[in-house]
Amino acid sequence: MHSPGPDGRPNDAVLYAAFLSGADRVFCLGGVQALAAMAFGLLGEAPVDMLVGAGNAFVAEAKRQLFGTVAIDLLAGPSEVAVLADDSADPSLVAADLLGQAEHGINSPAALVTTSASLAASVVDEVERQLSTLATAGIAGPAWRDYGTVTVADSRETAITLMDDLAPEHLELLTEDDDFYLDRLRNYGSVFVGPWSTVAYSDKGMAGTNHVLPTAGGAKHSAGLSVSRFLKPLTFQRVSQAATPQLAEAVQVISASEGMAAHEATAVRRLESYSAMV
């Protein structure tokens, strides 16, 4: 599904990328109407089983309302970035990477957690300097003003605790010992390690991984979209005759204590059959 451009036609670059990726068909339709069409089979095809992919606030709300009718990947909010840095980091890079995500929208959070007060001050100054010449300052500026944060931690351990509590969608590590943090951090959508990594590389599909990621602290309990989201584990049970007494007697007691007579009967009948056969 691909949203049409202002002329009502699909974007040539998107169509070519879809062709290279092996897409069977592309529908030129976007917004909440596209989600409804897929969920209810309004495109001449059967309804889909799952809706995945990024979208704006209206798309997120449509996916929320359609959940249950179809499966969804996750409910993503505004794009966000967090940088964990120490005094070895380049303030101009940190500022650029914070603004790189603030540019997504006026409500996009950008956070810096650092063990260096001097770096924190330098980054704040550098953000203002870069905003003065940034073409998209009308978006990134309000986002930084209203949703940007800078926190100075008194130790590396505190910085890790703060970042795990934040659980950002995108996390950048710009420190002299990135592996120390990488080995200990647990809550993030995707992590970008070292000064040569930037979220923009992944935003534009150049550095993997899939870029549909949890936001607003969702990384505490959820991972981003991946092939595993399309796998459905199936389970089965096959109980032997010999195991019947051990299982059925326990289920009989539990069911009786819960007042579930029909459950109890399924176990009792099997016990009776077992007793008659041995």
PDB file of C-alpha atoms in Angstrom:
ATOM      1  CA  MET A   1       0.000   0.000   0.000  1.00  0.00           C
ATOM      2  CA  HIS A   2       1.496   3.326  -1.074  1.00  0.00           C
ATOM      3  CA  SER A   3       0.095   6.803  -0.494  1.00  0.00           C
ATOM      4  CA  PRO A   4      -0.338   8.818  -3.692  1.00  0.00           C
ATOM      5  CA  GLY A   5       1.533  12.057  -4.240  1.00  0.00           C
ATOM      6  CA  PRO A   6      -0.040  15.489  -4.818  1.00  0.00           C
ATOM      7  CA  ASP A   7      -0.728  14.496  -8.439  1.00  0.00           C
ATOM      8  CA  GLY A   8      -2.596  11.384  -7.334  1.00  0.00           C
ATOM      9  CA  ARG A   9       0.098   9.083  -8.677  1.00  0.00           C
ATOM     10  CA  PRO A  10       2.508   6.798  -6.831  1.00  0.00           C
ATOM     11  CA  ASN A  11       6.092   7.894  -6.280  1.00  0.00           C
ATOM     12  CA  ASP A  12       8.422   6.457  -8.918  1.00  0.00           C
ATOM     13  CA  ALA A  13      11.217   5.778  -6.431  1.00  0.00           C
ATOM     14  CA  VAL A  14       8.864   3.906  -4.094  1.00  0.00           C
ATOM     15  CA  LEU A  15       7.519   1.815  -6.972  1.00  0.00           C
ATOM     16  CA  TYR A  16      11.023   0.930  -8.098  1.00  0.00           C
ATOM     17  CA  ALA A  17      12.034  -0.027  -4.551  1.00  0.00           C
ATOM     18  CA  ALA A  18       8.933  -2.214  -4.284  1.00  0.00           C
ATOM     19  CA  PHE A  19       9.816  -3.865  -7.604  1.00  0.00           C
ATOM     20  CA  LEU A  20      13.377  -4.574  -6.458  1.00  0.00           C
ATOM     21  CA  SER A  21      12.012  -6.008  -3.207  1.00  0.00           C
ATOM     22  CA  GLY A  22       9.809  -8.472  -5.062  1.00  0.00           C
ATOM     23  CA  ALA A  23       6.407  -6.956  -4.305  1.00  0.00           C
ATOM     24  CA  ASP A  24       3.606  -8.722  -6.187  1.00  0.00           C
ATOM     25  CA  ARG A  25       1.227  -5.760  -6.284  1.00  0.00           C
ATOM     26  CA  VAL A  26       1.122  -2.159  -5.129  1.00  0.00           C
ATOM     27  CA  PHE A  27      -2.099  -0.281  -4.365  1.00  0.00           C
ATOM     28  CA  CYS A  28      -1.956   3.506  -4.654  1.00  0.00           C
ATOM     29  CA  LEU A  29      -3.956   4.328  -1.551  1.00  0.00           C
ATOM     30  CA  GLY A  30      -2.973   5.868   1.763  1.00  0.00           C
ATOM     31  CA  GLY A  31      -4.245   7.056   5.115  1.00  0.00           C
ATOM     32  CA  VAL A  32      -6.909   5.513   7.302  1.00  0.00           C
ATOM     33  CA  GLN A  33      -8.962   4.579   4.254  1.00  0.00           C
ATOM     34  CA  ALA A  34      -6.158   2.285   3.102  1.00  0.00           C
ATOM     35  CA  LEU A  35      -6.151   0.511   6.455  1.00  0.00           C
ATOM     36  CA  ALA A  36      -9.914   0.066   6.363  1.00  0.00           C
ATOM     37  CA  ALA A  37      -9.761  -1.254   2.805  1.00  0.00           C
ATOM     38  CA  MET A  38      -7.187  -3.869   3.759  1.00  0.00           C
ATOM     39  CA  ALA A  39      -8.849  -4.851   7.031  1.00  0.00           C
ATOM     40  CA  PHE A  40     -12.307  -5.339   5.512  1.00  0.00           C
ATOM     41  CA  GLY A  41     -11.329  -6.680   2.083  1.00  0.00           C
ATOM     42  CA  LEU A  42     -12.467  -3.706   0.013  1.00  0.00           C
ATOM     43  CA  LEU A  43      -9.815  -4.055  -2.680  1.00  0.00           C
ATOM     44  CA  GLY A  44     -11.226  -7.104  -4.393  1.00  0.00           C
ATOM     45  CA  GLU A  45      -9.214  -9.379  -2.135  1.00  0.00           C
ATOM     46  CA  ALA A  46      -9.870 -11.194   1.126  1.00  0.00           C
ATOM     47  CA  PRO A  47      -9.272  -9.164   4.291  1.00  0.00           C
ATOM     48  CA  VAL A  48      -5.666  -9.171   5.422  1.00  0.00           C
ATOM     49  CA  ASP A  49      -4.594 -10.838   8.662  1.00  0.00           C
ATOM     50  CA  MET A  50      -2.113  -8.177   9.783  1.00  0.00           C
ATOM     51  CA  LEU A  51      -1.429  -4.460   9.315  1.00  0.00           C
ATOM     52  CA  VAL A  52       2.144  -3.295   9.784  1.00  0.00           C
ATOM     53  CA  GLY A  53       4.188  -0.207   9.070  1.00  0.00           C
ATOM     54  CA  ALA A  54       4.739   3.347  10.167  1.00  0.00           C
ATOM     55  CA  GLY A  55       2.221   6.171   9.879  1.00  0.00           C
ATOM     56  CA  ASN A  56       1.046   9.427  11.377  1.00  0.00           C
ATOM     57  CA  ALA A  57      -1.222   9.909  14.390  1.00  0.00           C
ATOM     58  CA  PHE A  58      -4.341   9.160  12.325  1.00  0.00           C
ATOM     59  CA  VAL A  59      -2.874   5.900  11.057  1.00  0.00           C
ATOM     60  CA  ALA A  60      -1.902   4.921  14.605  1.00  0.00           C
ATOM     61  CA  GLU A  61      -5.447   5.561  15.810  1.00  0.00           C
ATOM     62  CA  ALA A  62      -6.904   3.578  12.918  1.00  0.00           C
ATOM     63  CA  LYS A  63      -4.642   0.641  13.751  1.00  0.00           C
ATOM     64  CA  ARG A  64      -5.711   0.869  17.398  1.00  0.00           C
ATOM     65  CA  GLN A  65      -9.380   0.683  16.438  1.00  0.00           C
ATOM     66  CA  LEU A  66      -8.791  -2.163  13.974  1.00  0.00           C
ATOM     67  CA  PHE A  67      -6.796  -4.266  16.431  1.00  0.00           C
ATOM     68  CA  GLY A  68      -8.764  -7.445  17.000  1.00  0.00           C
ATOM     69  CA  THR A  69     -10.269  -7.359  13.539  1.00  0.00           C
ATOM     70  CA  VAL A  70      -6.685  -7.725  12.346  1.00  0.00           C
ATOM     71  CA  ALA A  71      -3.331  -8.047  14.072  1.00  0.00           C
ATOM     72  CA  ILE A  72      -0.997  -5.047  14.158  1.00  0.00           C
ATOM     73  CA  ASP A  73       2.705  -4.624  14.770  1.00  0.00           C
ATOM     74  CA  LEU A  74       2.672  -1.874  17.400  1.00  0.00           C
ATOM     75  CA  LEU A  75       1.226   1.557  18.126  1.00  0.00           C
ATOM     76  CA  ALA A  76       4.010   4.048  17.461  1.00  0.00           C
ATOM     77  CA  GLY A  77       3.956   7.655  18.571  1.00  0.00           C
ATOM     78  CA  PRO A  78       6.172  10.546  17.476  1.00  0.00           C
ATOM     79  CA  SER A  79       9.698   9.610  16.464  1.00  0.00           C
ATOM     80  CA  GLU A  80      12.218  10.037  19.268  1.00  0.00           C
ATOM     81  CA  VAL A  81      15.955   9.866  19.892  1.00  0.00           C
ATOM     82  CA  ALA A  82      18.146   9.649  22.971  1.00  0.00           C
ATOM     83  CA  VAL A  83      21.913  10.071  23.053  1.00  0.00           C
ATOM     84  CA  LEU A  84      24.072   8.681  25.840  1.00  0.00           C
ATOM     85  CA  ALA A  85      27.395  10.513  25.749  1.00  0.00           C
ATOM     86  CA  ASP A  86      30.433  11.358  27.846  1.00  0.00           C
ATOM     87  CA  ASP A  87      33.131  14.014  27.570  1.00  0.00           C
ATOM     88  CA  SER A  88      34.732  12.207  24.632  1.00  0.00           C
ATOM     89  CA  ALA A  89      31.761  13.007  22.391  1.00  0.00           C
ATOM     90  CA  ASP A  90      31.770  15.741  19.760  1.00  0.00           C
ATOM     91  CA  PRO A  91      29.106  18.304  20.783  1.00  0.00           C
ATOM     92  CA  SER A  92      28.399  19.202  17.160  1.00  0.00           C
ATOM     93  CA  LEU A  93      27.616  15.570  16.288  1.00  0.00           C
ATOM     94  CA  VAL A  94      25.438  15.133  19.360  1.00  0.00           C
ATOM     95  CA  ALA A  95      23.505  18.302  18.551  1.00  0.00           C
ATOM     96  CA  ALA A  96      23.114  17.317  14.899  1.00  0.00           C
ATOM     97  CA  ASP A  97      21.783  13.879  15.808  1.00  0.00           C
ATOM     98  CA  LEU A  98      19.314  15.309  18.319  1.00  0.00           C
ATOM     99  CA  LEU A  99      17.997  17.745  15.717  1.00  0.00           C
ATOM    100  CA  GLY A 100      17.961  14.999  13.093  1.00  0.00           C
ATOM    101  CA  GLN A 101      15.083  13.324  14.913  1.00  0.00           C
ATOM    102  CA  ALA A 102      13.463  16.513  16.239  1.00  0.00           C
ATOM    103  CA  GLU A 103      12.983  17.371  12.566  1.00  0.00           C
ATOM    104  CA  HIS A 104      10.349  14.624  12.289  1.00  0.00           C
ATOM    105  CA  GLY A 105       7.706  16.726  14.006  1.00  0.00           C
ATOM    106  CA  ILE A 106       7.096  19.459  16.550  1.00  0.00           C
ATOM    107  CA  ASN A 107       6.276  16.840  19.196  1.00  0.00           C
ATOM    108  CA  SER A 108       9.308  14.580  18.595  1.00  0.00           C
ATOM    109  CA  PRO A 109      11.318  14.093  21.813  1.00  0.00           C
ATOM    110  CA  ALA A 110      15.115  14.386  21.757  1.00  0.00           C
ATOM    111  CA  ALA A 111      17.040  13.543  24.942  1.00  0.00           C
ATOM    112  CA  LEU A 112      20.660  13.714  25.996  1.00  0.00           C
ATOM    113  CA  VAL A 113      21.905  11.774  29.011  1.00  0.00           C
ATOM    114  CA  THR A 114      25.543  12.464  29.772  1.00  0.00           C
ATOM    115  CA  THR A 115      28.106  11.999  32.512  1.00  0.00           C
ATOM    116  CA  SER A 116      29.738  15.326  31.560  1.00  0.00           C
ATOM    117  CA  ALA A 117      28.303  18.681  32.624  1.00  0.00           C
ATOM    118  CA  SER A 118      30.623  20.484  30.237  1.00  0.00           C
ATOM    119  CA  LEU A 119      29.406  18.397  27.299  1.00  0.00           C
ATOM    120  CA  ALA A 120      25.802  19.078  28.301  1.00  0.00           C
ATOM    121  CA  ALA A 121      26.398  22.843  28.211  1.00  0.00           C
ATOM    122  CA  SER A 122      28.264  22.621  24.912  1.00  0.00           C
ATOM    123  CA  VAL A 123      25.480  20.598  23.286  1.00  0.00           C
ATOM    124  CA  VAL A 124      22.812  23.086  24.371  1.00  0.00           C
ATOM    125  CA  ASP A 125      24.839  25.918  22.824  1.00  0.00           C
ATOM    126  CA  GLU A 126      25.519  23.897  19.681  1.00  0.00           C
ATOM    127  CA  VAL A 127      21.848  23.040  19.184  1.00  0.00           C
ATOM    128  CA  GLU A 128      20.967  26.738  19.206  1.00  0.00           C
ATOM    129  CA  ARG A 129      23.802  27.515  16.800  1.00  0.00           C
ATOM    130  CA  GLN A 130      22.701  24.815  14.347  1.00  0.00           C
ATOM    131  CA  LEU A 131      19.050  25.837  14.590  1.00  0.00           C
ATOM    132  CA  SER A 132      19.970  29.337  13.437  1.00  0.00           C
ATOM    133  CA  THR A 133      20.818  28.012   9.963  1.00  0.00           C
ATOM    134  CA  LEU A 134      18.696  24.837   9.780  1.00  0.00           C
ATOM    135  CA  ALA A 135      16.135  24.901   6.971  1.00  0.00           C
ATOM    136  CA  THR A 136      13.672  22.911   9.078  1.00  0.00           C
ATOM    137  CA  ALA A 137      14.144  24.967  12.245  1.00  0.00           C
ATOM    138  CA  GLY A 138      10.424  25.697  12.215  1.00  0.00           C
ATOM    139  CA  ILE A 139       9.855  22.033  13.088  1.00  0.00           C
ATOM    140  CA  ALA A 140      13.009  21.002  14.950  1.00  0.00           C
ATOM    141  CA  GLY A 141      13.098  24.203  17.025  1.00  0.00           C
ATOM    142  CA  PRO A 142       9.691  23.793  18.701  1.00  0.00           C
ATOM    143  CA  ALA A 143      10.350  20.072  19.196  1.00  0.00           C
ATOM    144  CA  TRP A 144      13.616  20.823  20.989  1.00  0.00           C
ATOM    145  CA  ARG A 145      12.097  23.662  23.010  1.00  0.00           C
ATOM    146  CA  ASP A 146       9.050  21.688  24.168  1.00  0.00           C
ATOM    147  CA  TYR A 147      10.287  18.078  24.189  1.00  0.00           C
ATOM    148  CA  GLY A 148      14.083  18.259  24.342  1.00  0.00           C
ATOM    149  CA  THR A 149      15.850  17.280  27.572  1.00  0.00           C
ATOM    150  CA  VAL A 150      19.427  17.256  28.841  1.00  0.00           C
ATOM    151  CA  THR A 151      20.260  15.235  31.958  1.00  0.00           C
ATOM    152  CA  VAL A 152      23.637  15.059  33.684  1.00  0.00           C
ATOM    153  CA  ALA A 153      24.223  11.750  35.487  1.00  0.00           C
ATOM    154  CA  ASP A 154      26.706  11.411  38.353  1.00  0.00           C
ATOM    155  CA  SER A 155      27.984   8.023  37.158  1.00  0.00           C
ATOM    156  CA  ARG A 156      27.875   5.603  34.254  1.00  0.00           C
ATOM    157  CA  GLU A 157      25.564   3.332  36.228  1.00  0.00           C
ATOM    158  CA  THR A 158      23.127   6.185  36.836  1.00  0.00           C
ATOM    159  CA  ALA A 159      23.208   7.071  33.148  1.00  0.00           C
ATOM    160  CA  ILE A 160      22.277   3.488  32.293  1.00  0.00           C
ATOM    161  CA  THR A 161      19.419   3.472  34.805  1.00  0.00           C
ATOM    162  CA  LEU A 162      18.071   6.744  33.428  1.00  0.00           C
ATOM    163  CA  MET A 163      18.277   5.528  29.848  1.00  0.00           C
ATOM    164  CA  ASP A 164      16.624   2.190  30.610  1.00  0.00           C
ATOM    165  CA  ASP A 165      13.804   4.080  32.302  1.00  0.00           C
ATOM    166  CA  LEU A 166      13.458   6.330  29.253  1.00  0.00           C
ATOM    167  CA  ALA A 167      13.465   3.287  26.921  1.00  0.00           C
ATOM    168  CA  PRO A 168      13.885   5.354  23.754  1.00  0.00           C
ATOM    169  CA  GLU A 169      12.920   4.370  20.252  1.00  0.00           C
ATOM    170  CA  HIS A 170      16.386   5.267  18.933  1.00  0.00           C
ATOM    171  CA  LEU A 171      19.426   5.208  21.213  1.00  0.00           C
ATOM    172  CA  GLU A 172      22.874   6.475  20.238  1.00  0.00           C
ATOM    173  CA  LEU A 173      26.023   5.668  22.211  1.00  0.00           C
ATOM    174  CA  LEU A 174      28.790   8.261  21.882  1.00  0.00           C
ATOM    175  CA  THR A 175      31.258   7.375  24.623  1.00  0.00           C
ATOM    176  CA  GLU A 176      34.844   6.280  25.075  1.00  0.00           C
ATOM    177  CA  ASP A 177      33.628   2.821  26.130  1.00  0.00           C
ATOM    178  CA  ASP A 178      30.494   2.067  24.108  1.00  0.00           C
ATOM    179  CA  ASP A 179      30.678  -1.665  24.825  1.00  0.00           C
ATOM    180  CA  PHE A 180      30.353  -1.011  28.564  1.00  0.00           C
ATOM    181  CA  TYR A 181      26.959   0.593  27.961  1.00  0.00           C
ATOM    182  CA  LEU A 182      25.901  -1.782  25.190  1.00  0.00           C
ATOM    183  CA  ASP A 183      26.428  -4.780  27.481  1.00  0.00           C
ATOM    184  CA  ARG A 184      24.273  -3.280  30.239  1.00  0.00           C
ATOM    185  CA  LEU A 185      21.459  -1.371  28.544  1.00  0.00           C
ATOM    186  CA  ARG A 186      18.246  -3.340  28.132  1.00  0.00           C
ATOM    187  CA  ASN A 187      15.453  -0.996  26.989  1.00  0.00           C
ATOM    188  CA  TYR A 188      15.598   0.567  23.534  1.00  0.00           C
ATOM    189  CA  GLY A 189      14.027   0.112  20.130  1.00  0.00           C
ATOM    190  CA  SER A 190      17.324   0.085  18.271  1.00  0.00           C
ATOM    191  CA  VAL A 191      20.822   1.165  19.342  1.00  0.00           C
ATOM    192  CA  PHE A 192      23.418   2.967  17.246  1.00  0.00           C
ATOM    193  CA  VAL A 193      26.933   2.390  18.525  1.00  0.00           C
ATOM    194  CA  GLY A 194      29.777   4.847  18.129  1.00  0.00           C
ATOM    195  CA  PRO A 195      30.359   8.202  16.424  1.00  0.00           C
ATOM    196  CA  TRP A 196      30.166   6.751  12.922  1.00  0.00           C
ATOM    197  CA  SER A 197      26.600   5.490  13.487  1.00  0.00           C
ATOM    198  CA  THR A 198      23.601   7.779  13.228  1.00  0.00           C
ATOM    199  CA  VAL A 199      19.871   7.173  13.313  1.00  0.00           C
ATOM    200  CA  ALA A 200      19.495   8.865   9.932  1.00  0.00           C
ATOM    201  CA  TYR A 201      21.346   5.992   8.257  1.00  0.00           C
ATOM    202  CA  SER A 202      18.669   3.588   9.454  1.00  0.00           C
ATOM    203  CA  ASP A 203      15.845   6.074   8.878  1.00  0.00           C
ATOM    204  CA  LYS A 204      16.763   6.060   5.213  1.00  0.00           C
ATOM    205  CA  GLY A 205      17.135   2.287   4.980  1.00  0.00           C
ATOM    206  CA  MET A 206      20.902   2.209   4.650  1.00  0.00           C
ATOM    207  CA  ALA A 207      21.919   0.471   7.881  1.00  0.00           C
ATOM    208  CA  GLY A 208      19.095  -1.901   8.910  1.00  0.00           C
ATOM    209  CA  THR A 209      17.242  -3.028  10.889  1.00  0.00           C
ATOM    210  CA  ASN A 210      13.546  -2.720  10.189  1.00  0.00           C
ATOM    211  CA  HIS A 211      12.683   0.741  11.396  1.00  0.00           C
ATOM    212  CA  VAL A 212       9.200   0.272  12.842  1.00  0.00           C
ATOM    213  CA  LEU A 213      10.131   0.587  16.518  1.00  0.00           C
ATOM    214  CA  PRO A 214       8.396   1.050  19.894  1.00  0.00           C
ATOM    215  CA  THR A 215       8.078   4.609  21.200  1.00  0.00           C
ATOM    216  CA  ALA A 216       6.936   6.340  24.410  1.00  0.00           C
ATOM    217  CA  GLY A 217       8.673   3.813  26.664  1.00  0.00           C
ATOM    218  CA  GLY A 218       7.277   0.828  24.779  1.00  0.00           C
ATOM    219  CA  ALA A 219      10.776  -0.623  24.473  1.00  0.00           C
ATOM    220  CA  LYS A 220      10.464  -1.718  28.107  1.00  0.00           C
ATOM    221  CA  HIS A 221       8.188  -4.523  26.981  1.00  0.00           C
ATOM    222  CA  SER A 222       8.173  -4.670  23.175  1.00  0.00           C
ATOM    223  CA  ALA A 223      10.608  -5.020  20.303  1.00  0.00           C
ATOM    224  CA  GLY A 224      10.460  -3.513  16.848  1.00  0.00           C
ATOM    225  CA  LEU A 225       8.877  -5.083  13.821  1.00  0.00           C
ATOM    226  CA  SER A 226      10.863  -8.043  12.485  1.00  0.00           C
ATOM    227  CA  VAL A 227      10.327 -11.317  10.681  1.00  0.00           C
ATOM    228  CA  SER A 228       9.476 -12.890  14.045  1.00  0.00           C
ATOM    229  CA  ARG A 229       6.274 -10.828  14.102  1.00  0.00           C
ATOM    230  CA  PHE A 230       5.039 -12.868  11.149  1.00  0.00           C
ATOM    231  CA  LEU A 231       5.726 -16.215  12.801  1.00  0.00           C
ATOM    232  CA  LYS A 232       2.854 -17.850  14.703  1.00  0.00           C
ATOM    233  CA  PRO A 233       3.871 -20.515  17.235  1.00  0.00           C
ATOM    234  CA  LEU A 234       1.468 -23.461  17.356  1.00  0.00           C
ATOM    235  CA  THR A 235       1.258 -25.784  20.353  1.00  0.00           C
ATOM    236  CA  PHE A 236      -0.223 -29.236  20.868  1.00  0.00           C
ATOM    237  CA  GLN A 237      -0.794 -31.689  23.707  1.00  0.00           C
ATOM    238  CA  ARG A 238      -0.955 -35.473  23.623  1.00  0.00           C
ATOM    239  CA  VAL A 239      -1.427 -37.141  27.035  1.00  0.00           C
ATOM    240  CA  SER A 240      -0.736 -40.835  27.418  1.00  0.00           C
ATOM    241  CA  GLN A 241      -3.030 -43.292  29.186  1.00  0.00           C
ATOM    242  CA  ALA A 242      -0.352 -43.880  31.806  1.00  0.00           C
ATOM    243  CA  ALA A 243      -0.236 -40.189  32.737  1.00  0.00           C
ATOM    244  CA  THR A 244      -3.987 -39.964  33.284  1.00  0.00           C
ATOM    245  CA  PRO A 245      -4.126 -40.499  37.075  1.00  0.00           C
ATOM    246  CA  GLN A 246      -1.480 -37.896  37.811  1.00  0.00           C
ATOM    247  CA  LEU A 247      -3.113 -35.234  35.641  1.00  0.00           C
ATOM    248  CA  ALA A 248      -6.783 -36.058  36.095  1.00  0.00           C
ATOM    249  CA  GLU A 249      -6.707 -36.261  39.875  1.00  0.00           C
ATOM    250  CA  ALA A 250      -5.066 -32.848  40.112  1.00  0.00           C
ATOM    251  CA  VAL A 251      -7.544 -31.318  37.660  1.00  0.00           C
ATOM    252  CA  GLN A 252     -10.421 -32.884  39.587  1.00  0.00           C
ATOM    253  CA  VAL A 253      -9.300 -31.229  42.828  1.00  0.00           C
ATOM    254  CA  ILE A 254      -8.609 -27.860  41.208  1.00  0.00           C
ATOM    255  CA  SER A 255     -11.908 -27.819  39.305  1.00  0.00           C
ATOM    256  CA  ALA A 256     -13.880 -28.778  42.412  1.00  0.00           C
ATOM    257  CA  SER A 257     -12.250 -25.966  44.395  1.00  0.00           C
ATOM    258  CA  GLU A 258     -13.223 -23.497  41.656  1.00  0.00           C
ATOM    259  CA  GLY A 259     -16.795 -24.786  41.414  1.00  0.00           C
ATOM    260  CA  MET A 260     -16.350 -25.780  37.762  1.00  0.00           C
ATOM    261  CA  ALA A 261     -18.297 -29.038  37.669  1.00  0.00           C
ATOM    262  CA  ALA A 262     -18.082 -29.577  33.905  1.00  0.00           C
ATOM    263  CA  HIS A 263     -14.299 -29.249  33.998  1.00  0.00           C
ATOM    264  CA  GLU A 264     -14.207 -31.692  36.881  1.00  0.00           C
ATOM    265  CA  ALA A 265     -16.356 -34.161  34.931  1.00  0.00           C
ATOM    266  CA  THR A 266     -13.899 -34.285  32.001  1.00  0.00           C
ATOM    267  CA  ALA A 267     -11.210 -35.467  34.391  1.00  0.00           C
ATOM    268  CA  VAL A 268     -13.444 -37.810  36.418  1.00  0.00           C
ATOM    269  CA  ARG A 269     -14.735 -39.598  33.302  1.00  0.00           C
ATOM    270  CA  ARG A 270     -11.189 -40.251  32.149  1.00  0.00           C
ATOM    271  CA  LEU A 271     -10.248 -41.558  35.575  1.00  0.00           C
ATOM    272  CA  GLU A 272     -13.199 -43.923  35.435  1.00  0.00           C
ATOM    273  CA  SER A 273     -12.226 -45.132  31.984  1.00  0.00           C
ATOM    274  CA  TYR A 274      -8.652 -45.571  33.069  1.00  0.00           C
ATOM    275  CA  SER A 275      -9.666 -47.575  36.157  1.00  0.00           C
ATOM    276  CA  ALA A 276     -11.843 -49.870  34.045  1.00  0.00           C
ATOM    277  CA  MET A 277      -8.955 -50.612  31.720  1.00  0.00           C
ATOM    278  CA  VAL A 278      -6.235 -51.462  34.240  1.00  0.00           C
TER     279      VAL A 278
END
